[in-house]
Structures are given as structure tokens and as C-alpha cells.
């Protein structure tokens, strides 16, 4: 195997790592991978012929894995979500800008997606670096956001049109109703990364309901302004999947969006998420 190397994809987000076998990662290699994740927000490793146990074992090196409170996991491995879209259906998982599970008190730290069946075109995943997005805000906006909190919940994302069939188990990805869907949690709009110390915007169109203690119109306008800013192409990278590629991202510093443009084709990925801490 060639020497491990890290190749940045854009000026703000994402890097491909080559020369790595995820079934056999030494501590030294893990150190490089971890540093690349903190530097680039999301890393991609192609051509990994690994088992799901090996996927789980690698992800566990970053922390404990979560069992999703709503999206059903696999029967014998509840921490793994089978992100499957059969041919002829629209994609319905992850289409919308979000950072994973911000409706939880402790949103997911990281997520790992392993691509097994890839459409001949389409089905890319787009990522946006929220630390770069924060840095590029005007100073006046940074001052305005200082000390502001937002309310996050699963209540809208998991009750929109189309979700009923998932709760009724009529779809490829299924949900189970959990009381926590209606919970609301409060997170700072700007969070500081516990490992690299940088500030990031931490609101997303999927799970953020409103700015806490702000009048509804002003809250709506502020969130829309932030959403438009934080997903600018300058902060993004777009990953073209290939069979056996892996993406691993840090939800504390990127948001992502699954592009729904491959109606006629199947796509199958396996996803695990890593427990996070309370944003500060
Ligand atoms: C997700 O939001 O985790 C899914 C991303 C994808 O399927 O590309």
C-alpha cells in the first residue's frame, strides 16, 4: 500500500485520504486521519472493502456510537442505519442542509457513511464548513450572534409530508415514534469546537426552529440570512461517491446535504454516528 497522504479538495472543506486500509489503521495513521478531520471537516477514503463490523470498529475509535432515537437501525446492529433508496423512489434521507441530530441535548459528534451501491451519476453529498462560514461573517453580525441561542427539535423534520409512510414501515428507511420527537433543546448559535478551538455557526434548516427569546419575524429573518450565508459554494465541497468509498465528517464543524437527483437508480450506504457533547 502507498504511503498515507491527505489531499485537500477545496480551499475550505474536505480532503481525500489515500494509502489507508480502514481494516488495519495503526495509531500513527489514526493520528493523521484525526488531524485531517479537524482541519478539513470531512474526509473521504475510497476503495475500502470492509465489513460492517470493521466500519463500526473504526468509527468507535472516535467515540461511542449512537442508536438513532427515531430512524430504525439494522436488526442485529441497531447502531447502523441502512441508508437505502431503491430504484424508482425519491431519496428521502438527509436531503436538506443539516448537521446530524442537533435536536438532541448532545448532538452527534461525527458520522461515517460507507457507500456500497452507487448510482451511475447523481447521489452526491455536499458539505459546508461552518467554521469558515463563521469567520467570513461581517463583524457586526458576529457581535449580534454573540450570546444568542437557538431552539432545535425533531418535531418538524420528522412530521413533514412523506414521514407517515416511514412510521408505517412502508418505505426502505423506516422510523419508530419516540416521545423525544417533540422535545425542544437550546444550543448556542455559535459553538466553539472543543478540539480545534475555532468558532462555528451552529444552526440548520432541518432542525433549528427559532432563535430563543426573539420575536418570530426577526428570528425567521435572522435564520434565513444565516442559512443563505453558511452554505455558500465557497464554503462547500461536493463528494462524488464510488463503490466502497467512505465519508467521515465532524458535525461540530460541517453541515451536509444529500442530493436527490438519481430517481431511476438504487443507492445503498451504511451510516453510523458517534456520540457528541453539549455544544458550548
Ligand atoms: C445523511 O444525511 O447522513 C445522509 C447523507 C447521504 O446519504 O448522502
Short mmCIF file of N, CA and C and ligand atoms in Angstrom, two decimals, residues 83 93-94 98 100 113 123-125 241 249 256 258 267 269 271, ligand 1:
data_model
loop_
_atom_site.label_atom_id
_atom_site.label_comp_id
_atom_site.label_asym_id
_atom_site.label_seq_id
_atom_site.Cartn_x
_atom_site.Cartn_y
_atom_site.Cartn_z
N UNK A 83 -28.95 3.21 4.85
CA UNK A 83 -29.48 4.36 4.09
C UNK A 83 -29.69 3.86 2.65
N UNK A 93 -33.75 10.82 2.66
CA UNK A 93 -32.97 10.82 3.90
C UNK A 93 -31.80 11.79 3.72
N UNK A 94 -31.79 12.80 4.55
CA UNK A 94 -30.65 13.72 4.52
C UNK A 94 -30.72 14.77 3.44
N UNK A 98 -28.23 20.11 7.02
CA UNK A 98 -28.31 19.80 8.44
C UNK A 98 -26.97 19.32 8.97
N UNK A 100 -25.93 16.47 11.98
CA UNK A 100 -26.71 15.34 12.48
C UNK A 100 -27.20 15.50 13.91
N UNK A 113 -20.23 7.35 6.73
CA UNK A 113 -21.11 6.78 5.71
C UNK A 113 -20.25 5.92 4.78
N UNK A 123 -26.58 11.53 -6.71
CA UNK A 123 -26.47 10.98 -5.36
C UNK A 123 -25.25 11.48 -4.61
N UNK A 124 -24.71 12.62 -5.03
CA UNK A 124 -23.55 13.19 -4.32
C UNK A 124 -23.97 13.68 -2.94
N UNK A 125 -22.99 13.88 -2.08
CA UNK A 125 -23.24 14.54 -0.79
C UNK A 125 -22.41 15.82 -0.76
N UNK A 241 -19.60 9.97 -5.08
CA UNK A 241 -19.39 8.65 -4.48
C UNK A 241 -18.90 7.62 -5.51
N UNK A 249 -17.40 12.68 8.74
CA UNK A 249 -17.45 14.13 8.95
C UNK A 249 -17.63 14.47 10.41
N UNK A 256 -24.22 19.10 6.08
CA UNK A 256 -24.21 18.35 4.83
C UNK A 256 -25.60 18.27 4.23
N UNK A 258 -27.73 15.69 1.25
CA UNK A 258 -27.75 14.56 0.32
C UNK A 258 -28.55 14.96 -0.91
N UNK A 267 -29.44 3.35 -4.52
CA UNK A 267 -28.25 3.82 -3.78
C UNK A 267 -28.31 3.19 -2.39
N UNK A 269 -26.11 2.89 1.30
CA UNK A 269 -24.99 3.29 2.15
C UNK A 269 -25.26 2.75 3.56
N UNK A 271 -24.61 3.83 7.57
CA UNK A 271 -24.22 5.02 8.34
C UNK A 271 -24.15 4.70 9.83
C1 LIG B 1 -27.07 11.79 5.85
O1 LIG B 1 -27.63 12.87 5.96
O2 LIG B 1 -26.43 11.30 6.77
C2 LIG B 1 -27.10 11.05 4.54
C3 LIG B 1 -26.15 11.62 3.56
C4 LIG B 1 -26.20 10.90 2.24
O3 LIG B 1 -26.94 9.92 2.09
O4 LIG B 1 -25.51 11.34 1.32
#
